[in-house]
Amino acid sequence: MASPQGSRAPLEFGGPLGAAALMLLLPATMFHLLLVAHSGPARLLGPPPYLPGPEVLWSPQTLLLWLAWLGLQAALYLLPARKVAEGQELKDKSRLRYPINGFQALVLTALLVGLAVSAGLPLGALPEMLLPLAFAATLTAFIFSLLLYLKALVAPASALAPGGNSGNPIYDFFLGRELNPRIWSFDFKYFCELRPGLIGWVLINLALLMQEAELRGSPSLAMWLVNGFQLLYVGDALWHEEAVLTTMDITHDGFGFMLAFGDLAWVPFTYSLQAQFLLHHPQPLGLPMASVICLINAVGYYIFRGANSQKNTFRKNPSDPRVAGLETIPTATGRQLLVSGWWGMVRHPNYLGDLIMALAWSLPCGVSHLLPYFYVLYFTALLVHREARDEQQCLRKYGLAWREYCRRVPYRILPYVY
Ligand SMILES: NC(=O)C1=CN([C@@H]2O[C@H](COP(=O)(O)OP(=O)(O)OC[C@H]3O[C@@H](n4cnc5c(N)ncnc54)[C@H](OP(=O)(O)O)[C@@H]3O)[C@@H](O)[C@H]2O)C=CC1
Ligand SMILES: CC(C)CCC[C@@H](C)[C@H]1CC=C2C3=C(CC[C@@]21C)[C@@]1(C)CC[C@H](O)C[C@@H]1CC3
């Protein structure tokens, strides 16, 4: 079948075979992590303690609970927003509008959960339901991706993403065909990227903290740190929600299985791995070490936020006094590239800050197990791959100016190393 867009975009993720392998490997890895985090040895590379049967994974009540969670987040998305932002210009020169009310959704969720807990909701029981919940989320992601694939069959060519339209159904199902699938003004990709998964992640962390308090009398210092750091990260993402509109996920990638599964299942159930590990494998942590870890997280956050805010401020208004003095390279598109400040240090300073924070989230779990470091390893691979994808897109967009930027700023993520 010919590509609906005429010219074919180069295949990514190892083409159809790679996409098929990832569709099996990613859910399998997520279930493996959930199982080993509970097991005594907690070996990342060892076999899982048991293979869960359908009676462990499938529960209609859990599916209902999961759907109610999605429904609650969708209802909060539809509430009046403090601001409506415009996305990047599309192929047909139009711009979509997006509600900026993610932080409001986080606060309202916290209030509702607080009320429910004080009315007797046993939030500490949630950790026991992680396996069937993850199964419900995976099932939802598969069905949702299938519906999105079918919806794209009737979408106009101008609505299709540059990538996921190779004509190979497996590859296109994985990458996603339509760029911004919507029903009326409800944008599925934007909604999923920031709401049910990210807010679900902090809720799972909180439930693990509460269960630890029930089991051991009070939450451990390590559990407080992991909860605090990750809440800061999610709160920051929702506070700066508008910035997600310029990420490649929104502007370039279609909405298919990769993002549906990543947003709805992978983020809440694997990003909460450290807290899951700590519930079953308590780790001693003294105040001096805790202070060092807080410092590492603060350094990571400082670089991450500084770099992201500098670029966002510059893209919004290059004459803003906070960025007007920075050195730039002009490009043929009329846009400029920053070549001093954070973006003159390495080509992805925000990834560097993010990786330092990832390390700080694992350190409270001690150094006796590799399992809590899964996030650091996975995230390094994700960001190295993401950096290479972004590089290709920038080379296509900016040509010689991008080559000049690479010459002036030779390191990608880690100064003098990579
Ligand atoms: N926790 C997680 O799982 C994940 C977290 N992240 C985080 O999300 C954030 C966003 O990441 P991501 O979407 O990958 O990309 P970036 O925010 O790094 O954006 C890359 C874009 O920035 C612009 N740009 C690059 N260099 C320059 C420069 N020198 N001057 C001005 N603009 C430049 C280009 O777009 P243009 O020129 O068109 O503006 C480029 O395509 C990051 O902080 C990342 O760490 C990302 C993925 C997963
Ligand atoms: C399942 C696969 C391995 C790939 C899944 C990728 C997704 C988990 C990520 C793709 C881009 C993401 C972004 C974020 C979370 C993870 C996903 C959805 C953030 C929202 C995290 C917070 C940051 O401040 C902004 C990020 C934007 C990209």
XYZ file of C-alpha atoms and ligand atoms in Angstrom:
494
model
C 0.000 0.000 0.000
C 1.411 3.405 -0.900
C 2.111 5.949 1.785
C -0.876 8.299 1.958
C 1.520 11.204 2.065
C 3.281 10.359 -1.162
C 6.884 10.534 0.077
C 7.883 7.975 2.684
C 9.503 9.086 5.942
C 12.499 6.940 6.966
C 11.436 4.054 9.230
C 12.362 4.380 12.904
C 12.496 1.934 15.849
C 13.827 -0.872 13.589
C 10.848 -0.735 11.190
C 7.903 -3.177 11.440
C 9.982 -5.914 13.104
C 11.305 -3.517 15.746
C 7.799 -2.155 16.327
C 6.362 -5.669 16.735
C 9.168 -6.618 19.132
C 8.642 -3.444 21.199
C 4.892 -4.070 21.423
C 5.653 -7.405 23.112
C 8.774 -6.379 25.022
C 7.458 -3.199 26.650
C 4.397 -4.746 28.357
C 6.468 -7.854 29.256
C 9.129 -5.618 30.871
C 6.504 -3.666 32.788
C 4.931 -6.857 34.233
C 8.381 -8.271 34.980
C 9.275 -5.131 36.971
C 5.972 -5.192 38.874
C 6.541 -8.843 39.812
C 10.207 -8.611 40.816
C 9.697 -5.423 42.861
C 7.519 -7.536 45.214
C 9.837 -10.543 45.300
C 12.428 -11.173 48.016
C 15.569 -11.218 45.820
C 14.266 -8.307 43.638
C 16.657 -9.209 40.840
C 16.268 -7.022 37.753
C 17.842 -9.656 35.522
C 16.546 -12.786 37.249
C 13.314 -14.594 36.375
C 10.057 -13.307 37.901
C 9.021 -15.161 41.091
C 5.925 -16.580 39.346
C 3.939 -16.105 36.173
C 0.587 -14.510 37.017
C -2.450 -16.399 35.765
C -5.563 -14.723 34.325
C -7.218 -14.729 37.784
C -4.421 -12.429 39.065
C -4.422 -10.094 36.070
C -8.066 -9.854 35.170
C -10.657 -8.312 37.439
C -13.743 -6.488 36.119
C -13.822 -4.291 39.251
C -10.252 -3.150 38.612
C -11.072 -2.402 34.989
C -14.017 -0.301 36.197
C -11.774 1.499 38.684
C -9.289 2.248 35.895
C -12.029 3.508 33.565
C -13.409 5.673 36.406
C -9.901 7.168 36.810
C -9.732 7.975 33.089
C -13.252 9.430 33.299
C -12.343 11.629 36.276
C -9.256 12.975 34.508
C -11.255 13.573 31.312
C -13.877 15.503 33.336
C -11.133 17.640 34.937
C -9.666 18.296 31.463
C -13.026 19.652 30.337
C -13.314 22.125 33.242
C -12.767 25.819 32.383
C -9.048 26.513 31.981
C -7.020 29.484 33.256
C -5.643 29.834 29.739
C -6.127 28.380 26.257
C -2.850 28.030 24.332
C -2.253 27.689 20.620
C -0.146 24.807 19.326
C 2.505 24.909 16.592
C 1.423 25.724 13.050
C 0.077 22.642 11.220
C 0.540 21.570 7.583
C -2.676 23.381 6.595
C -1.384 26.549 8.382
C -4.003 26.259 11.140
C -3.232 26.051 14.866
C -5.061 23.900 17.415
C -6.114 25.250 20.792
C -5.341 23.478 24.066
C -6.669 24.054 27.615
C -3.955 24.819 30.167
C -5.497 23.308 33.281
C -3.226 20.343 34.085
C -1.972 21.781 37.380
C -5.558 22.543 38.339
C -6.393 18.864 37.592
C -3.548 17.778 39.907
C -4.784 20.005 42.751
C -8.429 18.963 42.313
C -7.404 15.276 42.208
C -5.425 15.781 45.444
C -8.480 17.407 47.081
C -10.821 14.626 45.923
C -8.415 11.891 47.048
C -7.939 13.685 50.394
C -11.721 13.820 50.896
C -12.142 10.179 49.883
C -9.358 9.027 52.243
C -10.817 10.977 55.159
C -14.184 9.353 54.359
C -12.523 5.937 54.741
C -11.220 5.066 51.238
C -8.413 2.518 51.824
C -5.791 4.057 49.537
C -3.162 1.780 51.129
C -4.913 -1.141 49.369
C -3.962 0.225 45.917
C -0.467 -1.372 45.861
C -2.123 -4.823 46.044
C -4.010 -3.985 42.847
C -1.057 -2.871 40.730
C -0.919 -6.028 38.576
C -4.613 -6.049 37.544
C -4.536 -2.254 37.160
C -1.491 -2.460 34.876
C -3.272 -5.174 32.903
C -6.383 -2.979 32.556
C -4.187 -0.051 31.430
C -2.385 -2.229 28.847
C -5.659 -3.612 27.518
C -7.073 -0.082 27.283
C -3.945 1.100 25.438
C -4.260 -1.732 22.870
C -7.980 -1.138 22.254
C -7.540 2.625 22.209
C -4.654 2.388 19.690
C -6.798 0.161 17.477
C -9.627 2.721 17.546
C -7.129 5.498 16.776
C -5.780 3.469 13.848
C -9.317 3.021 12.479
C -10.146 6.694 13.053
C -7.073 7.655 10.980
C -8.454 5.683 8.009
C -11.119 8.369 7.559
C -8.913 11.352 8.515
C -7.852 13.819 5.771
C -4.231 13.475 4.564
C -3.391 16.849 6.167
C -4.208 15.361 9.607
C -1.668 12.525 9.313
C 1.665 12.447 11.144
C 4.942 12.612 9.204
C 6.068 9.266 10.649
C 3.434 6.583 11.164
C 2.081 6.290 7.636
C 4.414 3.784 5.993
C 1.616 1.534 4.754
C 2.775 -1.291 7.059
C -0.115 -1.813 9.529
C 2.079 -3.078 12.399
C 4.511 -0.180 12.155
C 1.747 2.400 11.711
C -0.283 0.939 14.596
C 2.805 1.263 16.817
C 3.871 4.770 15.789
C 0.397 6.205 15.262
C -1.100 7.556 12.054
C -3.003 10.686 13.022
C -1.013 13.587 14.473
C -3.649 15.173 16.698
C -6.656 12.845 16.966
C -9.560 14.771 18.443
C -13.285 14.482 19.008
C -14.578 18.042 18.976
C -12.036 19.942 21.062
C -10.958 16.897 23.152
C -7.364 16.164 22.146
C -6.565 12.530 23.022
C -2.766 12.733 22.727
C -2.391 15.934 24.736
C -4.786 14.584 27.385
C -2.953 11.255 27.726
C 0.566 12.748 27.681
C 0.078 14.756 30.877
C -2.948 13.644 32.886
C -3.976 10.044 33.701
C -0.441 8.592 33.658
C 1.515 11.391 35.352
C -1.111 12.072 38.032
C -1.650 8.302 38.391
C 2.089 7.910 39.035
C 2.048 10.291 42.033
C -1.156 8.674 43.335
C 0.466 5.208 43.216
C 3.535 6.628 45.002
C 1.278 8.122 47.691
C -0.571 4.811 48.131
C 2.784 3.021 48.549
C 3.805 5.617 51.164
C 0.526 5.108 53.034
C 0.881 1.343 52.949
C 4.416 1.642 54.269
C 3.075 3.782 57.130
C 0.450 1.089 57.862
C 3.061 -1.685 57.806
C 5.903 -0.016 59.699
C 4.252 2.745 61.726
C 5.575 5.606 59.573
C 6.937 6.106 56.065
C 10.711 5.777 55.733
C 12.924 8.746 54.874
C 13.767 7.048 51.558
C 10.050 6.797 50.701
C 9.514 10.491 51.576
C 12.380 11.510 49.291
C 11.177 9.431 46.334
C 7.620 10.754 46.774
C 8.799 14.356 47.157
C 11.176 14.313 44.167
C 8.678 12.699 41.820
C 5.825 14.943 42.977
C 8.053 17.945 42.206
C 8.730 16.522 38.720
C 5.061 15.893 37.928
C 3.951 19.219 39.469
C 6.597 20.991 37.380
C 5.452 19.253 34.163
C 1.840 20.281 34.801
C 2.744 23.821 35.880
C 4.688 24.226 32.608
C 2.072 22.286 30.651
C 2.215 24.641 27.665
C 5.824 23.588 26.998
C 4.657 20.115 26.005
C 3.053 21.642 22.893
C 6.503 22.016 21.296
C 7.754 18.485 22.099
C 8.215 16.010 19.250
C 5.469 13.841 20.754
C 2.903 16.556 20.029
C 4.377 18.177 16.905
C 5.811 15.160 15.060
C 4.724 11.729 16.358
C 1.332 10.270 15.601
C -0.801 8.904 18.419
C -0.464 5.136 18.338
C 0.448 2.267 20.632
C 3.862 3.685 21.583
C 2.464 6.824 23.186
C -0.862 5.338 24.320
C 0.890 2.517 26.176
C 3.751 4.808 27.274
C 1.424 7.454 28.696
C -1.283 5.233 30.213
C 0.617 2.162 31.428
C 4.397 2.550 31.263
C 4.612 5.874 33.113
C 2.420 5.108 36.169
C 3.467 1.484 36.656
C 7.202 1.593 35.890
C 8.049 5.156 36.945
C 6.755 4.268 40.443
C 9.250 1.381 40.623
C 11.468 2.961 43.307
C 8.526 3.426 45.690
C 7.330 -0.132 44.924
C 10.800 -1.443 45.685
C 11.027 0.511 48.963
C 7.705 -0.852 50.237
C 8.986 -4.411 49.993
C 12.696 -3.755 50.617
C 13.059 -1.050 53.287
C 16.406 0.744 53.077
C 18.183 2.560 55.894
C 18.972 6.165 54.988
C 20.695 8.626 57.303
C 20.277 12.395 57.246
C 23.764 13.165 55.804
C 23.207 10.833 52.793
C 19.627 12.127 52.399
C 21.004 15.695 52.253
C 23.510 14.723 49.542
C 20.718 13.085 47.524
C 18.527 16.206 47.920
C 21.437 18.284 46.654
C 21.844 16.020 43.599
C 18.117 16.322 42.854
C 18.285 20.107 43.303
C 21.254 20.376 40.879
C 19.416 18.199 38.335
C 16.225 20.217 38.694
C 18.139 23.517 38.423
C 19.706 22.462 35.091
C 16.479 20.852 33.786
C 14.253 23.826 34.617
C 16.858 26.458 33.715
C 17.437 24.924 30.264
C 13.764 24.308 29.495
C 12.687 27.773 30.659
C 15.510 29.489 28.757
C 14.492 27.808 25.498
C 10.760 28.359 26.071
C 11.269 32.053 26.915
C 13.486 32.478 23.839
C 11.022 30.708 21.514
C 8.126 32.834 22.828
C 9.967 36.154 22.654
C 13.651 36.368 21.635
C 13.770 39.996 22.853
C 12.785 39.057 26.414
C 15.463 40.683 28.649
C 16.201 37.293 30.273
C 17.449 35.875 26.950
C 18.082 38.919 24.737
C 21.810 38.968 25.601
C 22.422 35.358 24.552
C 24.431 34.562 21.433
C 22.433 33.018 18.583
C 22.838 31.466 15.125
C 20.334 32.601 12.476
C 18.652 29.899 10.369
C 17.023 30.014 6.924
C 13.593 29.503 8.554
C 13.829 32.866 10.310
C 14.128 31.158 13.713
C 17.361 31.368 15.667
C 19.332 28.794 17.634
C 20.758 29.644 21.049
C 24.487 29.069 21.173
C 25.309 30.418 24.627
C 23.702 30.014 28.055
C 22.486 26.466 28.836
C 22.172 25.606 25.138
C 25.811 26.565 24.543
C 27.004 24.047 27.149
C 25.644 20.904 25.440
C 22.990 20.420 22.777
C 20.517 18.912 25.274
C 21.146 20.427 28.715
C 17.555 19.611 29.746
C 18.259 15.882 29.235
C 21.362 16.181 31.412
C 19.324 17.712 34.267
C 16.615 15.076 33.819
C 19.192 12.264 34.040
C 20.762 13.720 37.191
C 17.297 13.789 38.771
C 16.725 10.184 37.659
C 19.838 9.203 39.592
C 18.627 11.077 42.685
C 15.325 9.139 42.561
C 17.172 5.796 42.670
C 19.847 6.602 45.269
C 17.419 6.510 48.263
C 16.974 2.812 47.413
C 20.606 2.107 48.324
C 23.135 0.268 46.204
C 22.379 -3.342 47.132
C 20.001 -3.872 44.159
C 20.105 -2.958 40.485
C 16.294 -2.967 40.204
C 15.641 0.625 41.399
C 18.243 1.806 38.853
C 16.139 0.436 35.999
C 14.705 3.933 35.476
C 18.174 5.485 35.087
C 19.208 2.807 32.554
C 15.968 2.920 30.563
C 15.879 6.724 30.633
C 19.469 7.025 29.395
C 18.592 4.777 26.439
C 15.341 6.713 25.800
C 17.052 10.113 25.859
C 20.044 9.025 23.729
C 17.602 7.674 21.139
C 15.352 10.744 21.467
C 18.334 13.050 21.052
C 19.300 11.246 17.819
C 15.708 11.570 16.501
C 15.590 15.267 17.416
C 18.989 15.811 15.759
C 17.663 14.344 12.467
C 14.577 16.562 12.653
C 16.665 19.681 13.385
C 19.042 18.857 10.534
C 16.066 18.630 8.177
C 14.603 21.884 9.557
C 17.740 24.013 9.854
C 20.318 22.398 7.468
C 23.645 24.240 7.500
C 22.755 26.345 10.545
C 22.277 23.130 12.544
C 25.666 21.838 11.349
C 27.201 25.120 12.515
C 25.485 24.707 15.914
C 26.903 21.156 16.204
C 30.370 22.499 15.372
C 30.069 25.261 18.016
C 28.508 22.954 20.644
C 30.064 19.556 19.973
C 28.703 17.585 22.954
C 25.156 16.248 22.950
C 24.221 15.589 26.592
C 27.264 15.247 28.864
C 30.049 17.852 28.452
C 33.350 16.351 27.242
C 31.902 12.817 27.250
C 28.917 12.504 24.900
N 10.584 11.656 31.955
C 10.428 11.251 30.711
O 10.063 10.110 30.449
C 10.729 12.180 29.597
C 11.107 13.465 29.838
N 11.418 14.305 28.800
C 11.782 15.685 29.126
O 10.888 16.534 28.455
C 11.525 17.768 28.089
C 11.275 18.071 26.624
O 12.095 17.209 25.829
P 12.027 17.027 24.244
O 10.638 17.188 23.796
O 12.721 15.758 23.907
O 12.893 18.129 23.581
P 13.519 19.530 23.874
O 12.729 20.324 24.844
O 14.944 19.337 24.153
O 13.318 20.242 22.492
C 14.088 19.989 21.336
C 13.800 21.136 20.394
O 14.354 22.337 20.949
C 14.715 23.225 19.887
N 16.134 23.499 20.045
C 17.161 22.624 20.056
N 18.321 23.249 20.230
C 18.033 24.558 20.343
C 18.819 25.729 20.533
N 20.134 25.667 20.643
N 18.199 26.909 20.609
C 16.845 26.995 20.504
N 16.058 25.923 20.308
C 16.640 24.727 20.235
C 14.416 22.485 18.606
O 13.061 22.781 18.217
P 12.597 24.181 17.529
O 13.815 24.791 16.941
O 11.565 23.772 16.557
O 12.046 25.009 18.650
C 14.419 21.028 19.027
O 13.654 20.216 18.171
C 13.003 17.587 28.424
O 13.302 18.241 29.611
C 13.171 16.083 28.615
O 14.199 15.800 29.519
C 11.341 13.882 27.511
C 10.976 12.604 27.243
C 10.633 11.637 28.237
C 6.986 3.132 26.156
C 8.133 3.657 25.391
C 9.423 3.227 26.002
C 8.138 5.102 25.142
C 7.244 5.869 26.021
C 7.600 7.274 26.039
C 6.756 8.081 27.011
C 6.742 7.379 28.349
C 7.371 9.471 27.104
C 7.433 10.157 25.735
C 7.582 11.574 26.072
C 7.197 11.779 27.345
C 7.262 13.003 28.057
C 7.023 13.042 29.403
C 6.658 11.791 30.149
C 7.062 10.523 29.419
C 6.673 10.536 27.968
C 5.166 10.472 27.849
C 6.992 14.352 30.180
C 5.534 14.733 30.312
C 7.624 14.178 31.569
C 7.692 15.497 32.326
C 8.481 16.519 31.534
O 8.506 17.762 32.231
C 7.826 16.741 30.182
C 7.830 15.399 29.442
C 7.377 15.529 28.008
C 7.667 14.224 27.286
